[in-house]
Tab-separated table of C-alpha atoms in Angstrom:
chain	number	residue	atom	x	y	z
A	1	ALA	CA	-8.662	-0.702	2.273
A	2	PHE	CA	-6.331	-0.782	5.049
A	3	GLU	CA	-4.460	-3.666	6.882
A	4	LEU	CA	-1.748	-3.207	9.390
A	5	VAL	CA	-0.300	-6.399	8.810
A	6	ARG	CA	0.854	-5.826	4.937
A	7	LEU	CA	2.945	-2.774	6.226
A	8	PRO	CA	6.589	-3.326	5.935
A	9	SER	CA	8.077	-5.105	9.564
A	10	ASN	CA	10.357	-2.200	10.000
A	11	VAL	CA	7.139	0.445	9.745
A	12	VAL	CA	4.649	-1.324	12.255
A	13	PRO	CA	6.210	-0.513	15.288
A	14	MET	CA	6.226	3.094	14.629
A	15	VAL	CA	2.362	2.948	13.641
A	16	ALA	CA	-0.529	4.039	15.843
A	17	VAL	CA	-4.529	3.823	14.823
A	18	VAL	CA	-6.971	5.880	16.426
A	19	ASP	CA	-10.942	5.149	16.520
A	20	VAL	CA	-12.923	8.210	16.457
A	21	GLN	CA	-15.203	8.998	18.955
A	22	LEU	CA	-18.067	11.278	18.314
A	23	GLU	CA	-20.291	13.458	20.788
A	24	PRO	CA	-18.076	14.256	22.401
A	25	LEU	CA	-15.425	13.884	19.697
A	26	ASP	CA	-12.180	12.018	20.776
A	27	PHE	CA	-9.709	9.416	19.509
A	28	MET	CA	-9.237	6.253	21.318
A	29	TYR	CA	-5.680	4.371	20.767
A	30	ARG	CA	-6.782	0.986	18.881
A	31	TYR	CA	-3.655	0.359	18.314
A	32	TRP	CA	-0.004	1.839	19.496
A	33	GLY	CA	3.584	0.416	18.062
A	34	THR	CA	6.043	-0.897	19.968
A	35	GLY	CA	8.115	1.867	18.799
A	36	HIS	CA	6.058	4.294	20.583
A	37	VAL	CA	6.812	1.905	23.821
A	38	ASP	CA	10.520	2.497	23.015
A	39	MET	CA	10.697	6.044	22.546
A	40	LYS	CA	8.184	7.450	24.774
A	41	ASN	CA	7.863	4.530	27.490
A	42	GLU	CA	4.163	4.463	27.942
A	43	GLU	CA	1.761	1.921	26.262
A	44	CYS	CA	-1.212	3.953	25.144
A	45	THR	CA	-3.644	0.879	23.312
A	46	GLY	CA	-6.931	1.660	25.092
A	47	LYS	CA	-6.166	5.276	26.028
A	48	LYS	CA	-7.961	8.264	24.993
A	49	VAL	CA	-5.804	11.048	23.327
A	50	SER	CA	-7.371	13.442	25.899
A	51	GLU	CA	-6.064	11.288	28.381
A	52	LEU	CA	-2.291	11.924	27.537
A	53	MET	CA	0.002	13.196	29.792
A	54	PRO	CA	1.741	15.988	30.092
A	55	ALA	CA	-1.603	17.969	28.991
A	56	GLU	CA	0.491	19.658	26.231
A	57	ARG	CA	0.980	16.478	24.434
A	58	ALA	CA	-3.146	15.724	24.575
A	59	GLU	CA	-3.728	18.805	23.246
A	60	ILE	CA	-1.300	18.720	20.444
A	61	ASN	CA	-2.549	15.161	19.283
A	62	TYR	CA	-6.091	15.862	19.626
A	63	LEU	CA	-5.537	19.245	17.368
A	64	GLU	CA	-3.902	17.256	14.657
A	65	ASN	CA	-6.475	14.148	14.809
A	66	GLN	CA	-9.334	16.864	14.772
A	67	LEU	CA	-7.700	18.590	11.674
A	68	VAL	CA	-7.700	15.163	10.113
A	69	PHE	CA	-11.184	13.822	11.143
A	70	GLU	CA	-12.853	17.483	9.398
A	71	LYS	CA	-10.825	18.233	6.704
A	72	GLY	CA	-10.635	14.180	5.652
A	73	GLN	CA	-7.379	14.588	4.006
A	74	PRO	CA	-4.326	13.331	5.081
A	75	LYS	CA	-1.653	16.081	6.871
A	76	ALA	CA	1.869	15.735	8.091
A	77	PHE	CA	3.242	17.335	11.378
A	78	THR	CA	6.826	18.222	12.635
A	79	HIS	CA	7.773	18.600	16.320
A	80	ASN	CA	11.106	19.292	17.954
A	81	ARG	CA	11.741	16.254	20.676
A	82	ARG	CA	13.765	15.086	23.022
A	83	THR	CA	14.953	11.335	23.869
A	84	ILE	CA	13.497	10.003	27.304
A	85	ASP	CA	16.343	11.060	28.975
A	86	ASN	CA	16.338	14.800	27.225
A	87	SER	CA	19.512	14.123	26.076
A	88	VAL	CA	19.473	13.671	22.439
A	89	PRO	CA	17.497	16.541	20.314
A	90	LEU	CA	15.014	14.851	17.494
A	91	ALA	CA	12.994	15.740	14.892
A	92	HIS	CA	9.531	14.322	15.122
A	93	LEU	CA	7.449	13.653	11.868
A	94	THR	CA	4.284	12.503	11.909
A	95	LEU	CA	2.084	11.250	9.204
A	96	ARG	CA	-1.803	10.868	9.882
A	97	LEU	CA	-4.092	9.449	7.225
A	98	PRO	CA	-8.004	9.760	7.584
A	99	LEU	CA	-9.796	6.105	6.924
A	100	SER	CA	-13.279	5.641	6.789
A	101	ASP	CA	-15.694	2.319	6.794
A	102	ASP	CA	-18.431	3.912	4.462
A	103	GLY	CA	-15.985	6.203	2.101
A	104	GLN	CA	-18.186	9.174	3.830
A	105	VAL	CA	-17.591	9.639	7.480
A	106	VAL	CA	-13.183	9.353	9.106
A	107	ASP	CA	-13.749	7.081	11.623
A	108	LYS	CA	-10.133	5.940	12.159
A	109	ILE	CA	-6.671	7.469	11.829
A	110	VAL	CA	-3.582	5.905	11.066
A	111	SER	CA	-0.365	7.522	12.235
A	112	TYR	CA	3.065	7.014	10.972
A	113	SER	CA	6.111	8.593	13.087
A	114	SER	CA	9.756	9.312	12.271
A	115	PHE	CA	12.190	10.375	15.023
A	116	GLU	CA	15.454	11.153	14.048
A	117	LYS	CA	18.640	13.223	15.200
A	118	SER	CA	17.413	17.209	14.729
A	119	ALA	CA	19.997	19.149	12.557
A	120	LEU	CA	18.615	22.063	14.678
A	121	LYS	CA	20.516	23.934	17.456
A	122	TRP	CA	18.383	23.610	20.631
A	123	VAL	CA	18.232	26.395	23.471
A	124	ASP	CA	17.378	25.264	26.866
């Protein structure tokens, strides 16, 4: 059982929840935390992952969610990002967890993201 309201208040802003849509497979944001809005300057509640811009971001998010859906197992992903103003390199860690109402088919995926100043050297 997963209840968003039971998570610590400092975690909730960086959580996203997608509903799995079948035929064709896609993922619709049910919940998009305010921390994501602040970091990405975009509200995605009610949007499909396939509709994200730029298209590269949509493809990465789609493939990550697809892997969690198909395997039915939690997965962690890391990416190199920059702040909105493109000034600070960030390490972006996302943990995606499968949820199932019937215990068989994954019908939701909950994600938690963490953004940290990256220790990596960036080449532009």
